[in-house]
Short mmCIF file of C-alpha atoms in Angstrom, two decimals:
data_model
loop_
_atom_site.label_atom_id
_atom_site.label_comp_id
_atom_site.label_asym_id
_atom_site.label_seq_id
_atom_site.Cartn_x
_atom_site.Cartn_y
_atom_site.Cartn_z
CA UNK N 1 -31.98 12.99 7.70
CA UNK N 2 -29.48 14.41 9.86
CA UNK N 3 -32.54 12.99 13.27
CA UNK N 4 -32.28 9.75 11.31
CA UNK N 5 -28.60 10.01 11.01
CA UNK N 6 -28.14 9.47 14.41
CA UNK N 7 -30.82 7.65 15.91
CA UNK N 8 -28.72 5.43 13.88
CA UNK N 9 -25.14 6.24 14.64
CA UNK N 10 -26.29 5.90 18.78
CA UNK N 11 -27.98 2.56 17.25
CA UNK N 12 -25.23 1.29 15.93
CA UNK N 13 -23.39 2.27 19.20
CA UNK N 14 -25.00 0.63 20.99
CA UNK N 15 -25.59 -2.35 19.89
CA UNK N 16 -21.69 -2.76 19.73
CA UNK N 17 -21.66 -1.30 23.49
CA UNK N 18 -23.85 -4.26 24.12
CA UNK N 19 -21.34 -6.75 21.89
CA UNK N 20 -18.04 -6.35 23.57
CA UNK N 21 -19.56 -6.53 26.92
CA UNK N 22 -21.17 -9.15 26.33
CA UNK N 23 -18.17 -10.92 25.88
CA UNK N 24 -16.42 -9.41 28.66
CA UNK N 25 -18.73 -11.42 30.72
CA UNK N 26 -19.04 -13.91 28.37
CA UNK N 27 -16.06 -15.11 27.88
CA UNK N 28 -15.49 -15.25 31.79
CA UNK N 29 -18.05 -17.16 32.40
CA UNK N 30 -17.26 -21.06 32.42
CA UNK N 31 -21.24 -21.72 31.61
CA UNK N 32 -20.74 -19.49 28.02
CA UNK N 33 -17.44 -19.49 27.43
CA UNK N 34 -18.08 -22.44 24.86
CA UNK N 35 -20.18 -20.38 22.91
CA UNK N 36 -18.82 -17.04 23.18
CA UNK N 37 -15.53 -17.77 22.11
CA UNK N 38 -16.20 -19.36 18.66
CA UNK N 39 -17.70 -15.26 17.97
CA UNK N 40 -14.55 -13.84 18.24
CA UNK N 41 -13.58 -14.13 14.83
CA UNK N 42 -17.45 -12.48 13.98
CA UNK N 43 -16.95 -9.95 16.49
CA UNK N 44 -14.06 -8.82 14.54
CA UNK N 45 -15.12 -9.13 11.19
CA UNK N 46 -18.42 -7.09 12.04
CA UNK N 47 -16.83 -4.58 13.47
CA UNK N 48 -14.67 -3.34 10.90
CA UNK N 49 -17.43 -4.15 8.17
CA UNK N 50 -19.48 -1.51 10.53
CA UNK N 51 -16.58 0.44 10.40
CA UNK N 52 -16.19 0.80 6.83
CA UNK N 53 -19.42 1.42 6.15
CA UNK N 54 -19.46 4.87 8.25
CA UNK N 55 -16.46 5.13 5.80
CA UNK N 56 -16.39 8.43 3.47
CA UNK N 57 -13.77 8.78 0.91
CA UNK N 58 -13.20 5.56 -1.18
CA UNK N 59 -11.41 7.02 -3.84
CA UNK N 60 -8.42 4.23 -5.40
CA UNK N 61 -5.33 5.07 -2.73
CA UNK N 62 -8.17 3.45 0.67
CA UNK N 63 -8.87 0.78 -1.90
CA UNK N 64 -4.82 1.00 -2.01
CA UNK N 65 -4.42 1.16 1.99
CA UNK N 66 -7.06 -1.63 3.25
CA UNK N 67 -4.97 -3.95 0.49
CA UNK N 68 -1.42 -3.42 1.74
CA UNK N 69 -2.50 -3.88 5.80
CA UNK N 70 -4.87 -6.67 5.25
CA UNK N 71 -1.48 -8.17 2.80
CA UNK N 72 1.15 -6.96 5.61
CA UNK N 73 -1.02 -7.90 8.38
CA UNK N 74 -1.20 -11.14 7.30
CA UNK N 75 1.99 -12.42 6.06
CA UNK N 76 4.05 -10.89 8.86
CA UNK N 77 1.94 -13.07 10.91
CA UNK N 78 2.88 -15.64 8.90
CA UNK N 79 6.29 -14.90 8.54
CA UNK N 80 6.60 -14.46 12.57
CA UNK N 81 5.58 -17.59 13.03
CA UNK N 82 7.01 -19.44 10.80
CA UNK N 83 10.87 -18.01 11.52
CA UNK N 84 10.58 -16.80 15.46
CA UNK N 85 12.28 -14.33 14.04
CA UNK N 86 10.38 -10.80 14.11
CA UNK N 87 8.04 -11.12 17.04
CA UNK N 88 9.48 -14.39 19.25
CA UNK N 89 8.65 -17.40 19.37
CA UNK N 90 4.78 -17.82 19.28
CA UNK N 91 1.85 -20.25 17.15
CA UNK N 92 -1.18 -19.20 16.63
CA UNK N 93 -4.05 -21.56 18.73
CA UNK N 94 -7.95 -22.19 17.55
CA UNK N 95 -9.71 -19.37 19.42
CA UNK N 96 -9.34 -17.15 15.96
CA UNK N 97 -10.74 -19.14 13.84
CA UNK N 98 -9.66 -21.47 10.77
CA UNK N 99 -5.60 -21.23 10.41
CA UNK N 100 -3.97 -20.89 6.11
CA UNK N 101 -0.10 -21.69 6.75
CA UNK N 102 -0.98 -21.32 10.39
CA UNK N 103 -2.14 -18.00 11.24
CA UNK N 104 -5.96 -17.38 11.11
CA UNK N 105 -6.90 -14.87 8.23
CA UNK N 106 -8.36 -12.63 10.72
CA UNK N 107 -5.92 -11.93 11.96
CA UNK N 108 -5.16 -9.61 9.35
CA UNK N 109 -8.46 -7.70 9.52
CA UNK N 110 -7.44 -6.99 13.22
CA UNK N 111 -4.83 -5.57 11.81
CA UNK N 112 -6.53 -3.19 9.88
CA UNK N 113 -8.83 -2.52 12.24
CA UNK N 114 -7.00 -1.22 15.05
CA UNK N 115 -4.39 0.37 12.52
CA UNK N 116 -7.61 2.02 11.13
CA UNK N 117 -9.22 3.70 14.37
CA UNK N 118 -6.45 4.21 15.54
CA UNK N 119 -4.64 6.36 12.61
CA UNK N 120 -8.26 7.63 12.34
CA UNK N 121 -7.92 9.10 15.79
CA UNK N 122 -4.57 9.62 15.59
CA UNK N 123 -5.43 12.05 12.61
CA UNK N 124 -7.49 14.73 15.05
CA UNK N 125 -3.71 15.75 16.75
CA UNK N 126 -2.67 19.07 16.07
CA UNK N 127 1.32 17.84 15.40
CA UNK N 128 3.18 17.23 11.97
CA UNK N 129 2.08 13.75 10.13
CA UNK N 130 5.64 12.75 11.91
CA UNK N 131 4.50 13.01 15.26
CA UNK N 132 1.06 11.46 14.46
CA UNK N 133 2.71 7.60 12.46
CA UNK N 134 4.58 7.74 16.15
CA UNK N 135 1.56 8.69 18.76
CA UNK N 136 -0.23 6.03 15.89
CA UNK N 137 2.01 3.64 16.63
CA UNK N 138 2.82 3.72 20.54
CA UNK N 139 -0.78 3.96 20.91
CA UNK N 140 -0.73 0.67 18.59
CA UNK N 141 1.89 -0.63 21.93
CA UNK N 142 -0.25 0.92 24.23
CA UNK N 143 -3.19 -1.97 23.90
CA UNK N 144 -0.66 -4.43 22.56
CA UNK N 145 0.10 -4.94 26.28
CA UNK N 146 -3.08 -5.43 27.52
CA UNK N 147 -3.93 -8.30 24.49
CA UNK N 148 -0.97 -9.77 25.41
CA UNK N 149 -2.19 -11.88 28.73
CA UNK N 150 -5.42 -11.98 27.45
CA UNK N 151 -4.66 -13.90 24.40
CA UNK N 152 -3.14 -16.91 25.55
CA UNK N 153 -4.94 -16.66 28.56
CA UNK N 154 -8.12 -17.34 25.45
CA UNK N 155 -6.15 -19.25 23.27
CA UNK N 156 -5.52 -17.03 20.09
CA UNK N 157 -2.29 -17.80 20.60
CA UNK N 158 0.43 -19.28 22.38
CA UNK N 159 4.32 -17.72 23.25
CA UNK N 160 6.82 -20.05 23.58
CA UNK N 161 8.94 -17.51 25.07
CA UNK N 162 8.04 -16.85 29.09
CA UNK N 163 7.83 -13.65 29.44
CA UNK N 164 6.19 -12.52 26.22
CA UNK N 165 9.62 -10.78 24.92
CA UNK N 166 10.67 -7.17 24.13
CA UNK N 167 10.79 -7.57 20.67
CA UNK N 168 7.48 -8.81 19.79
CA UNK N 169 6.68 -5.21 20.79
CA UNK N 170 9.13 -3.67 19.54
CA UNK N 171 8.29 -5.19 15.97
CA UNK N 172 5.12 -3.80 16.99
CA UNK N 173 5.84 -1.07 16.56
CA UNK N 174 7.43 -1.18 14.03
CA UNK N 175 5.52 -2.56 11.93
CA UNK N 176 2.62 -0.13 12.70
CA UNK N 177 4.58 2.84 12.05
CA UNK N 178 4.77 1.26 8.54
CA UNK N 179 1.49 0.84 7.92
CA UNK N 180 0.06 4.39 9.40
CA UNK N 181 3.40 6.02 6.95
CA UNK N 182 1.21 4.51 4.68
CA UNK N 183 -2.05 5.36 6.33
CA UNK N 184 -1.08 9.17 6.31
CA UNK N 185 0.80 9.81 3.75
CA UNK N 186 -2.22 8.05 0.93
CA UNK N 187 -4.72 10.74 0.47
CA UNK N 188 -8.01 9.73 1.74
CA UNK N 189 -10.39 11.10 4.56
CA UNK N 190 -8.98 9.58 7.21
CA UNK N 191 -12.20 11.21 9.52
CA UNK N 192 -14.80 8.47 11.00
CA UNK N 193 -17.28 9.02 13.90
CA UNK N 194 -16.91 5.65 15.22
CA UNK N 195 -13.30 5.26 14.76
CA UNK N 196 -13.25 5.87 18.34
CA UNK N 197 -15.35 4.26 19.57
CA UNK N 198 -14.32 1.08 18.53
CA UNK N 199 -10.73 2.04 19.22
CA UNK N 200 -12.48 2.46 22.99
CA UNK N 201 -14.24 -0.72 22.73
CA UNK N 202 -10.97 -2.72 21.99
CA UNK N 203 -9.47 -0.53 24.92
CA UNK N 204 -12.00 -2.25 27.24
CA UNK N 205 -13.18 -5.26 26.47
CA UNK N 206 -8.90 -5.98 26.43
CA UNK N 207 -8.63 -4.14 30.08
CA UNK N 208 -11.76 -5.97 30.87
CA UNK N 209 -10.28 -9.37 30.29
CA UNK N 210 -7.20 -8.08 31.60
CA UNK N 211 -9.04 -7.64 35.22
CA UNK N 212 -11.24 -10.50 35.43
CA UNK N 213 -8.17 -12.97 34.77
CA UNK N 214 -5.29 -11.12 36.71
CA UNK N 215 -7.11 -10.24 39.69
#
């Protein structure tokens, strides 16, 4: 059983690596861009689905985390787009699929995916919980430094403020810290052997896109 489980994990990991690398290349080749761009929201949904397959502790507190993170992640973006008072002045394009109230619902999935992976990775730190929260929120902001310029080029969203305002990163950190407070305080297992791989692939994807676009 262990051998089968190991082979399954290796297969899933290989498929994910190939999918993300293909996305890096496909989105930068003019002949393939129109085919790969609609796959961005599909990749997010599939990544989260696979991540949750690896989750082992489905107690009520975990369902609460899922609901709160999806709701906070989505509705904070709705508020942000319509007021400009949270992240700054920006608008979503069609790169992340259909929009509801001017925001693609998949953005809630993005918040859930990134916060789950970052929280699971930082949970392995041998430090007090409050330091894990600070570390995870900071990790999210570091990733967002690469996400922002790439997202604009891929038509995920557009900033009316140039360059991306500092307010965006401060708000990302604060919102992330709130989500990680929920994550670490709710009683469920934080271990997920796929989380570090998905987080690494997110970094590789956006850093790869950044290098293609700006270098």
